[in-house]
Structures are given as C-alpha cells and as structure tokens.
Amino acid sequence: MTVFEASKRPGETPPADAVAPRDSSADAPTSVARLNATIRDFVARWNTVWVEGEITSWNVRGGNIFARLKDTRSDAQISIRIWSSVRPRIPGDLAVGDHVVAAVKADYFVKAGDFSFAVSAMKHVGLGDQLEKLEKLRLQLRQEGLFDASRKKRLPFLPHVIGLITGEKSDAEKDVHRNAELRWPQVRFRTEYAAVQGDRCVPETLAALARLDADPDVDVIVIARGGGDPQTLLGFSDERLVRAVAAATTPIVSAIGHENDHPLLDDVADLRASTPTDAAKRVVPDVSEQRALIAQLRSRATTRLTQRLSHDIAQLEQLRSRPSLRSPDPIIESRSQDVWLLLSRGRDTITRQHDAAGRATSELRASLRALSPAATLSRGYAIAHLEGGVILRDAADAPAGSSLTITVDRGSVAARSEGEIPEAPVPRSG
C-alpha cells in the first residue's frame, strides 16, 4: 500500500501526494495516485452484492474471463472479471445472451484507473435448478448406454421419404426443404407439425414421432428447430422424448438450435446436426457430387482397363517376338526326322514281336492238336458216351438197352447197347 506523507515545512505548497482529495484545491491539488488510492480504499469497504443482468460480452484471456453485464430493463452496464480460480465454481455453458445473477464485489485498479467487479459466484436466472436436473439426467442416460455410439443407427445413403418434425411455417422447415431439394431435387418429405416450445412441445413431438416411426415409407426422421435460449429448448431435453427417440426404429437426426445449443436430444439421436441447414446437407447426398464421383470412377475404370489392355498387348507382342513363335517351321523340320526315325524303329520292333508271337502260336497249336482227342478221332476211332456225357470206359457199364452217343471225327450218332460181347478165345498155336 502506498504511504503519503505530509509536508514538513509550513508555508510551502505541499506535494500533491501529501494532499488528500477532500482537501485539494487549485493551489494544492492532489495526485492521481492519491486520488486512485482513496477511491480504492473507499470501494474496498463495500460488501459483496448480488446483481442480475444479461451477459453482453464474454472474453477469455489467460484463463481469466472479462465480460460485461447489462441491466435487463435499461442500457446500464458494468464490467466484471472472473478469475481463473473462480471459473470451476460457475456453470461451464455461460455465454453471451444468458440471463444471470452474480455475486460481485467492487474492485478498483489504481494503476489503470479501471472500475470493475470481481465475480465470486454466477448462475442462470430461473434455470439453475433445471440445468442441474438436466445434467443429472444426462449422466443417468449416459450410464444406461443411451448415448453409446454402438446403438446409433446409420442413415440411409439416399432416403426415399424424409420425415420432418418442426414448427408450422417455421424457418427451420424452409431451410430443410430448400437445402435438401438443392442437393437432390427428387427428395420427398412427410412433414408433421408440432409446437417447438412451451407445454405442447413434448406431447405433440411425441405424437408426431410415433406417426412417422410407424410409417414404413419413412427412411429417416429429422427433428428441427431454429434455435433459442435454454429456456425455450427445455422440451427437447425432456426424458419422455429422449427415451422415445432412443426406442425408435427409424434413424433420427437432431437439428435443434445452433452450434452452441446442446439439448439431451442431440446426445441420444443417431446424428446431431448443428443447424436445420446442416441436417438437410447430411441427410441427402449432393447430386452434383455424386455425378462427379461417378465420372471420376468411370475415368479411373477406363484408365485401369486401358492400362491392362496395353500391358496384355505388350506381353503378347513379347511372346510373338520369341523365335519359337516368330518362325516355328525350322523347329518343326528339325524334329520331323527324329519323329520319322522313332516311328520306323517302333514299326520294326512291333513287326518282329508280332512274327515271333505268330510262330510261337503255331507251335502251340501243333502241340495242342497232337494231344487233342480230335486227332485220334480223325484216324477212325470213336468215343462212346453214356447218358450225362460220361465216357464209356468199361463194357459192363453199358448193359443191354443203354442209350449211347457215339462221337466220331465229324459229328455224333445215337446208339443202343446190345450188351457186352464176350471175348473170343485166343487160339493156341500147335
């Protein structure tokens, strides 16, 4: 703290630092430092006060926040400073336009002569309890897995019918229609109107969602609103609506508010769009981009096919340039003599083997014929067979009346036995 000492010499004009502001005059002015110090000491005795206002500026520098609060009923404003040590104790979503109450204490900077208020606490007006409940609900739904990316459904590449839930004659409806039709002129909509704020917001939105989700022609549903303050967006954080969106079978896109708006519907929807315009751009593809992509793919396919054909033609030319394919006659002629020699050698070998086999066959035929009964029959002999083909070897086996078959050199005759003929006695020589 600066200490100001009085003059030691009577009758002389005291230094400016020695003159208190209440004792200053044209002949004995006080110093700027003494004036600022006096103001600082006076302000330091003020107690902390709670003030209500609207945030009109919000600048973060070096971890500290420098902002301004404006009176809600007039143009009066004050400057506020939120030191980095205080930031963890205030809501993290404060922004320009928020209606707040703050605990402030006057603070006067002697060096710069700036008058501002240091903030020790700040909260939304009328939304503090609601926002706290929403954060608890957000934590509960996250723990239940409703925000998990694994449960979110993929949007169809080109939806045939887009379901749209929005306010009647709203800018959000116009933005979605205009931007979607610019990207894909043939896109079709089925629009269900619902209140987008107030007490009717949740029940009407739930009813519209149920109708669109039950329609088999609707491929994707967009819930759109054109932004607003946190109070007007509370309906889109209602637990009933959030759970209904999570249970829907149709992919759902949340397009509520602007980039800084973040109702619970954004977390549970299958896709969050920053604005209704962004939703239209992300739901349908751009026909010009798709045509350019197709042209690019066709060009790439043509290039690849041309390269492949050129490569194959080069390979064929390389094969044709080889001696064996360029002039095959010498190779064939050089091998023809070898083929003729091998053929002659094979023919001679087969002829010799055939003649040897013929001679062996003739010898075997002669041996067989010599041993065959047919040779005996050809000399005038005959073979007698009893019934059943049994060869008669003993005359006693053919008593009188037995049927016989007599086989001669050529054919057979039937005969009947007259019985055994007794052998004539052999005459004895004299």
PDB file of C-alpha atoms in Angstrom, residues 158-348:
ATOM      1  CA  LEU A 158     -30.476 -41.929 -50.264  1.00  0.00           C
ATOM      2  CA  PRO A 159     -33.762 -41.874 -48.301  1.00  0.00           C
ATOM      3  CA  HIS A 160     -36.915 -42.206 -50.381  1.00  0.00           C
ATOM      4  CA  VAL A 161     -39.040 -40.255 -47.877  1.00  0.00           C
ATOM      5  CA  ILE A 162     -37.749 -37.928 -45.129  1.00  0.00           C
ATOM      6  CA  GLY A 163     -39.926 -37.450 -42.075  1.00  0.00           C
ATOM      7  CA  LEU A 164     -39.735 -33.895 -40.723  1.00  0.00           C
ATOM      8  CA  ILE A 165     -40.965 -32.736 -37.297  1.00  0.00           C
ATOM      9  CA  THR A 166     -40.891 -28.953 -36.952  1.00  0.00           C
ATOM     10  CA  GLY A 167     -42.996 -25.891 -36.264  1.00  0.00           C
ATOM     11  CA  GLU A 168     -45.597 -24.937 -38.827  1.00  0.00           C
ATOM     12  CA  LYS A 169     -44.402 -22.264 -41.306  1.00  0.00           C
ATOM     13  CA  SER A 170     -41.076 -22.088 -39.482  1.00  0.00           C
ATOM     14  CA  ASP A 171     -37.733 -21.033 -40.916  1.00  0.00           C
ATOM     15  CA  ALA A 172     -36.382 -24.449 -39.956  1.00  0.00           C
ATOM     16  CA  GLU A 173     -38.875 -26.153 -42.269  1.00  0.00           C
ATOM     17  CA  LYS A 174     -37.948 -23.838 -45.132  1.00  0.00           C
ATOM     18  CA  ASP A 175     -34.221 -24.376 -44.565  1.00  0.00           C
ATOM     19  CA  VAL A 176     -34.532 -28.163 -44.567  1.00  0.00           C
ATOM     20  CA  HIS A 177     -36.730 -28.268 -47.676  1.00  0.00           C
ATOM     21  CA  ARG A 178     -34.698 -25.741 -49.647  1.00  0.00           C
ATOM     22  CA  ASN A 179     -31.275 -27.210 -48.933  1.00  0.00           C
ATOM     23  CA  ALA A 180     -32.371 -30.821 -49.366  1.00  0.00           C
ATOM     24  CA  GLU A 181     -34.059 -30.081 -52.704  1.00  0.00           C
ATOM     25  CA  LEU A 182     -30.998 -28.162 -53.903  1.00  0.00           C
ATOM     26  CA  ARG A 183     -28.869 -31.232 -53.245  1.00  0.00           C
ATOM     27  CA  TRP A 184     -31.337 -33.841 -54.524  1.00  0.00           C
ATOM     28  CA  PRO A 185     -34.349 -32.400 -56.421  1.00  0.00           C
ATOM     29  CA  GLN A 186     -36.356 -35.668 -56.278  1.00  0.00           C
ATOM     30  CA  VAL A 187     -36.334 -35.860 -52.470  1.00  0.00           C
ATOM     31  CA  ARG A 188     -39.767 -36.294 -50.823  1.00  0.00           C
ATOM     32  CA  PHE A 189     -40.910 -35.175 -47.367  1.00  0.00           C
ATOM     33  CA  ARG A 190     -43.624 -36.167 -44.954  1.00  0.00           C
ATOM     34  CA  THR A 191     -43.911 -33.276 -42.511  1.00  0.00           C
ATOM     35  CA  GLU A 192     -45.563 -33.458 -39.094  1.00  0.00           C
ATOM     36  CA  TYR A 193     -46.076 -30.102 -37.381  1.00  0.00           C
ATOM     37  CA  ALA A 194     -45.587 -29.760 -33.617  1.00  0.00           C
ATOM     38  CA  ALA A 195     -45.074 -26.974 -31.129  1.00  0.00           C
ATOM     39  CA  VAL A 196     -41.334 -26.452 -30.674  1.00  0.00           C
ATOM     40  CA  GLN A 197     -41.554 -24.770 -27.261  1.00  0.00           C
ATOM     41  CA  GLY A 198     -43.895 -24.496 -24.332  1.00  0.00           C
ATOM     42  CA  ASP A 199     -46.149 -27.064 -22.687  1.00  0.00           C
ATOM     43  CA  ARG A 200     -47.366 -28.510 -26.007  1.00  0.00           C
ATOM     44  CA  CYS A 201     -43.868 -29.194 -27.293  1.00  0.00           C
ATOM     45  CA  VAL A 202     -43.248 -32.624 -25.757  1.00  0.00           C
ATOM     46  CA  PRO A 203     -46.684 -34.277 -26.275  1.00  0.00           C
ATOM     47  CA  GLU A 204     -47.031 -33.014 -29.862  1.00  0.00           C
ATOM     48  CA  THR A 205     -43.472 -34.013 -30.747  1.00  0.00           C
ATOM     49  CA  LEU A 206     -44.005 -37.485 -29.244  1.00  0.00           C
ATOM     50  CA  ALA A 207     -47.200 -37.941 -31.263  1.00  0.00           C
ATOM     51  CA  ALA A 208     -45.521 -36.802 -34.481  1.00  0.00           C
ATOM     52  CA  LEU A 209     -42.568 -39.102 -33.831  1.00  0.00           C
ATOM     53  CA  ALA A 210     -44.864 -42.093 -33.274  1.00  0.00           C
ATOM     54  CA  ARG A 211     -46.708 -41.464 -36.559  1.00  0.00           C
ATOM     55  CA  LEU A 212     -43.546 -41.095 -38.620  1.00  0.00           C
ATOM     56  CA  ASP A 213     -41.785 -44.042 -36.974  1.00  0.00           C
ATOM     57  CA  ALA A 214     -44.791 -46.262 -37.775  1.00  0.00           C
ATOM     58  CA  ASP A 215     -44.767 -45.262 -41.470  1.00  0.00           C
ATOM     59  CA  PRO A 216     -42.779 -47.902 -43.445  1.00  0.00           C
ATOM     60  CA  ASP A 217     -42.122 -45.413 -46.263  1.00  0.00           C
ATOM     61  CA  VAL A 218     -40.200 -43.004 -43.996  1.00  0.00           C
ATOM     62  CA  ASP A 219     -36.468 -43.829 -44.071  1.00  0.00           C
ATOM     63  CA  VAL A 220     -35.159 -41.112 -41.741  1.00  0.00           C
ATOM     64  CA  ILE A 221     -36.707 -38.562 -39.354  1.00  0.00           C
ATOM     65  CA  VAL A 222     -35.423 -35.014 -38.790  1.00  0.00           C
ATOM     66  CA  ILE A 223     -36.479 -33.052 -35.694  1.00  0.00           C
ATOM     67  CA  ALA A 224     -35.699 -29.412 -36.476  1.00  0.00           C
ATOM     68  CA  ARG A 225     -35.964 -26.087 -34.645  1.00  0.00           C
ATOM     69  CA  GLY A 226     -34.363 -22.751 -35.354  1.00  0.00           C
ATOM     70  CA  GLY A 227     -32.509 -22.245 -32.091  1.00  0.00           C
ATOM     71  CA  GLY A 228     -33.432 -20.281 -29.000  1.00  0.00           C
ATOM     72  CA  ASP A 229     -32.451 -19.595 -25.415  1.00  0.00           C
ATOM     73  CA  PRO A 230     -32.016 -22.511 -22.995  1.00  0.00           C
ATOM     74  CA  GLN A 231     -35.464 -21.946 -21.505  1.00  0.00           C
ATOM     75  CA  THR A 232     -37.256 -22.470 -24.825  1.00  0.00           C
ATOM     76  CA  LEU A 233     -35.193 -25.582 -25.632  1.00  0.00           C
ATOM     77  CA  LEU A 234     -36.040 -27.432 -22.410  1.00  0.00           C
ATOM     78  CA  GLY A 235     -38.699 -29.526 -24.179  1.00  0.00           C
ATOM     79  CA  PHE A 236     -36.023 -31.234 -26.257  1.00  0.00           C
ATOM     80  CA  SER A 237     -34.319 -32.424 -23.073  1.00  0.00           C
ATOM     81  CA  ASP A 238     -37.494 -33.991 -21.675  1.00  0.00           C
ATOM     82  CA  GLU A 239     -36.867 -37.566 -20.525  1.00  0.00           C
ATOM     83  CA  ARG A 240     -40.014 -38.895 -22.244  1.00  0.00           C
ATOM     84  CA  LEU A 241     -38.952 -37.508 -25.606  1.00  0.00           C
ATOM     85  CA  VAL A 242     -35.338 -38.618 -25.195  1.00  0.00           C
ATOM     86  CA  ARG A 243     -36.340 -42.199 -24.385  1.00  0.00           C
ATOM     87  CA  ALA A 244     -38.849 -42.288 -27.254  1.00  0.00           C
ATOM     88  CA  VAL A 245     -36.118 -41.231 -29.680  1.00  0.00           C
ATOM     89  CA  ALA A 246     -33.799 -43.915 -28.305  1.00  0.00           C
ATOM     90  CA  ALA A 247     -36.514 -46.570 -28.787  1.00  0.00           C
ATOM     91  CA  ALA A 248     -37.441 -45.534 -32.353  1.00  0.00           C
ATOM     92  CA  THR A 249     -36.670 -47.976 -35.167  1.00  0.00           C
ATOM     93  CA  THR A 250     -36.169 -45.248 -37.773  1.00  0.00           C
ATOM     94  CA  PRO A 251     -32.861 -43.296 -37.771  1.00  0.00           C
ATOM     95  CA  ILE A 252     -33.377 -39.861 -36.226  1.00  0.00           C
ATOM     96  CA  VAL A 253     -31.462 -36.627 -36.842  1.00  0.00           C
ATOM     97  CA  SER A 254     -31.491 -33.875 -34.223  1.00  0.00           C
ATOM     98  CA  ALA A 255     -31.303 -30.364 -35.672  1.00  0.00           C
ATOM     99  CA  ILE A 256     -32.193 -28.248 -32.656  1.00  0.00           C
ATOM    100  CA  GLY A 257     -30.895 -24.713 -32.426  1.00  0.00           C
ATOM    101  CA  HIS A 258     -27.437 -23.587 -33.346  1.00  0.00           C
ATOM    102  CA  GLU A 259     -23.915 -24.862 -32.788  1.00  0.00           C
ATOM    103  CA  ASN A 260     -23.813 -23.824 -29.109  1.00  0.00           C
ATOM    104  CA  ASP A 261     -27.232 -25.309 -28.250  1.00  0.00           C
ATOM    105  CA  HIS A 262     -26.986 -28.793 -26.764  1.00  0.00           C
ATOM    106  CA  PRO A 263     -30.254 -30.383 -25.541  1.00  0.00           C
ATOM    107  CA  LEU A 264     -30.300 -34.048 -24.497  1.00  0.00           C
ATOM    108  CA  LEU A 265     -31.954 -34.918 -27.802  1.00  0.00           C
ATOM    109  CA  ASP A 266     -28.601 -34.251 -29.513  1.00  0.00           C
ATOM    110  CA  ASP A 267     -26.903 -36.944 -27.439  1.00  0.00           C
ATOM    111  CA  VAL A 268     -29.444 -39.693 -27.994  1.00  0.00           C
ATOM    112  CA  ALA A 269     -30.222 -39.044 -31.682  1.00  0.00           C
ATOM    113  CA  ASP A 270     -28.483 -41.160 -34.288  1.00  0.00           C
ATOM    114  CA  LEU A 271     -26.967 -37.997 -35.788  1.00  0.00           C
ATOM    115  CA  ARG A 272     -26.611 -34.463 -34.438  1.00  0.00           C
ATOM    116  CA  ALA A 273     -26.760 -31.636 -36.946  1.00  0.00           C
ATOM    117  CA  SER A 274     -25.622 -28.193 -35.870  1.00  0.00           C
ATOM    118  CA  THR A 275     -28.480 -26.444 -37.706  1.00  0.00           C
ATOM    119  CA  PRO A 276     -31.515 -27.405 -39.832  1.00  0.00           C
ATOM    120  CA  THR A 277     -29.459 -26.464 -42.895  1.00  0.00           C
ATOM    121  CA  ASP A 278     -26.706 -28.820 -41.787  1.00  0.00           C
ATOM    122  CA  ALA A 279     -29.300 -31.577 -41.283  1.00  0.00           C
ATOM    123  CA  ALA A 280     -30.516 -31.233 -44.873  1.00  0.00           C
ATOM    124  CA  LYS A 281     -26.958 -31.451 -46.161  1.00  0.00           C
ATOM    125  CA  ARG A 282     -26.189 -34.574 -44.148  1.00  0.00           C
ATOM    126  CA  VAL A 283     -29.419 -36.477 -44.819  1.00  0.00           C
ATOM    127  CA  VAL A 284     -29.341 -36.461 -48.637  1.00  0.00           C
ATOM    128  CA  PRO A 285     -26.327 -36.648 -50.946  1.00  0.00           C
ATOM    129  CA  ASP A 286     -25.421 -33.875 -53.359  1.00  0.00           C
ATOM    130  CA  VAL A 287     -26.456 -34.953 -56.849  1.00  0.00           C
ATOM    131  CA  SER A 288     -23.675 -32.907 -58.444  1.00  0.00           C
ATOM    132  CA  GLU A 289     -21.100 -34.507 -56.151  1.00  0.00           C
ATOM    133  CA  GLN A 290     -22.434 -37.978 -56.948  1.00  0.00           C
ATOM    134  CA  ARG A 291     -22.295 -37.270 -60.670  1.00  0.00           C
ATOM    135  CA  ALA A 292     -18.740 -36.022 -60.311  1.00  0.00           C
ATOM    136  CA  LEU A 293     -17.890 -39.140 -58.292  1.00  0.00           C
ATOM    137  CA  ILE A 294     -19.405 -41.400 -60.945  1.00  0.00           C
ATOM    138  CA  ALA A 295     -17.491 -39.559 -63.659  1.00  0.00           C
ATOM    139  CA  GLN A 296     -14.313 -39.914 -61.633  1.00  0.00           C
ATOM    140  CA  LEU A 297     -14.902 -43.631 -61.109  1.00  0.00           C
ATOM    141  CA  ARG A 298     -15.640 -44.137 -64.813  1.00  0.00           C
ATOM    142  CA  SER A 299     -12.468 -42.283 -65.685  1.00  0.00           C
ATOM    143  CA  ARG A 300     -10.462 -44.405 -63.272  1.00  0.00           C
ATOM    144  CA  ALA A 301     -12.033 -47.597 -64.639  1.00  0.00           C
ATOM    145  CA  THR A 302     -11.274 -46.530 -68.202  1.00  0.00           C
ATOM    146  CA  THR A 303      -7.690 -45.739 -67.262  1.00  0.00           C
ATOM    147  CA  ARG A 304      -7.227 -49.065 -65.476  1.00  0.00           C
ATOM    148  CA  LEU A 305      -8.778 -51.004 -68.363  1.00  0.00           C
ATOM    149  CA  THR A 306      -6.650 -49.176 -70.900  1.00  0.00           C
ATOM    150  CA  GLN A 307      -3.534 -49.861 -68.876  1.00  0.00           C
ATOM    151  CA  ARG A 308      -4.443 -53.542 -68.566  1.00  0.00           C
ATOM    152  CA  LEU A 309      -5.099 -53.909 -72.272  1.00  0.00           C
ATOM    153  CA  SER A 310      -1.867 -52.113 -73.107  1.00  0.00           C
ATOM    154  CA  HIS A 311       0.030 -54.370 -70.719  1.00  0.00           C
ATOM    155  CA  ASP A 312      -1.528 -57.535 -72.163  1.00  0.00           C
ATOM    156  CA  ILE A 313      -0.877 -56.394 -75.746  1.00  0.00           C
ATOM    157  CA  ALA A 314       2.760 -55.725 -74.857  1.00  0.00           C
ATOM    158  CA  GLN A 315       3.042 -59.217 -73.363  1.00  0.00           C
ATOM    159  CA  LEU A 316       1.536 -60.783 -76.487  1.00  0.00           C
ATOM    160  CA  GLU A 317       3.942 -58.866 -78.682  1.00  0.00           C
ATOM    161  CA  GLN A 318       6.811 -60.035 -76.498  1.00  0.00           C
ATOM    162  CA  LEU A 319       5.678 -63.654 -76.825  1.00  0.00           C
ATOM    163  CA  ARG A 320       5.238 -63.326 -80.570  1.00  0.00           C
ATOM    164  CA  SER A 321       8.739 -61.919 -80.889  1.00  0.00           C
ATOM    165  CA  ARG A 322      10.294 -65.088 -79.480  1.00  0.00           C
ATOM    166  CA  PRO A 323      11.990 -67.370 -82.130  1.00  0.00           C
ATOM    167  CA  SER A 324       9.730 -70.304 -81.371  1.00  0.00           C
ATOM    168  CA  LEU A 325       6.622 -68.309 -82.264  1.00  0.00           C
ATOM    169  CA  ARG A 326       8.114 -65.913 -84.797  1.00  0.00           C
ATOM    170  CA  SER A 327       9.354 -68.764 -87.100  1.00  0.00           C
ATOM    171  CA  PRO A 328       8.245 -72.219 -85.870  1.00  0.00           C
ATOM    172  CA  ASP A 329       8.999 -74.092 -89.208  1.00  0.00           C
ATOM    173  CA  PRO A 330      12.738 -74.780 -88.572  1.00  0.00           C
ATOM    174  CA  ILE A 331      11.944 -76.238 -85.181  1.00  0.00           C
ATOM    175  CA  ILE A 332       9.263 -78.499 -86.661  1.00  0.00           C
ATOM    176  CA  GLU A 333      11.524 -79.580 -89.520  1.00  0.00           C
ATOM    177  CA  SER A 334      14.421 -80.336 -87.181  1.00  0.00           C
ATOM    178  CA  ARG A 335      12.168 -82.583 -85.129  1.00  0.00           C
ATOM    179  CA  SER A 336      10.404 -84.316 -88.040  1.00  0.00           C
ATOM    180  CA  GLN A 337      13.425 -86.550 -88.814  1.00  0.00           C
ATOM    181  CA  ASP A 338      13.579 -87.649 -85.205  1.00  0.00           C
ATOM    182  CA  VAL A 339       9.881 -88.471 -85.308  1.00  0.00           C
ATOM    183  CA  TRP A 340      10.322 -90.497 -88.538  1.00  0.00           C
ATOM    184  CA  LEU A 341      13.232 -92.487 -87.067  1.00  0.00           C
ATOM    185  CA  LEU A 342      11.340 -93.222 -83.874  1.00  0.00           C
ATOM    186  CA  LEU A 343       8.299 -94.265 -85.917  1.00  0.00           C
ATOM    187  CA  SER A 344      10.367 -96.650 -88.127  1.00  0.00           C
ATOM    188  CA  ARG A 345      12.084 -98.116 -85.100  1.00  0.00           C
ATOM    189  CA  GLY A 346       8.752 -98.688 -83.429  1.00  0.00           C
ATOM    190  CA  ARG A 347       7.258-100.281 -86.538  1.00  0.00           C
ATOM    191  CA  ASP A 348      10.194-102.713 -86.876  1.00  0.00           C
TER     192      ASP A 348
END
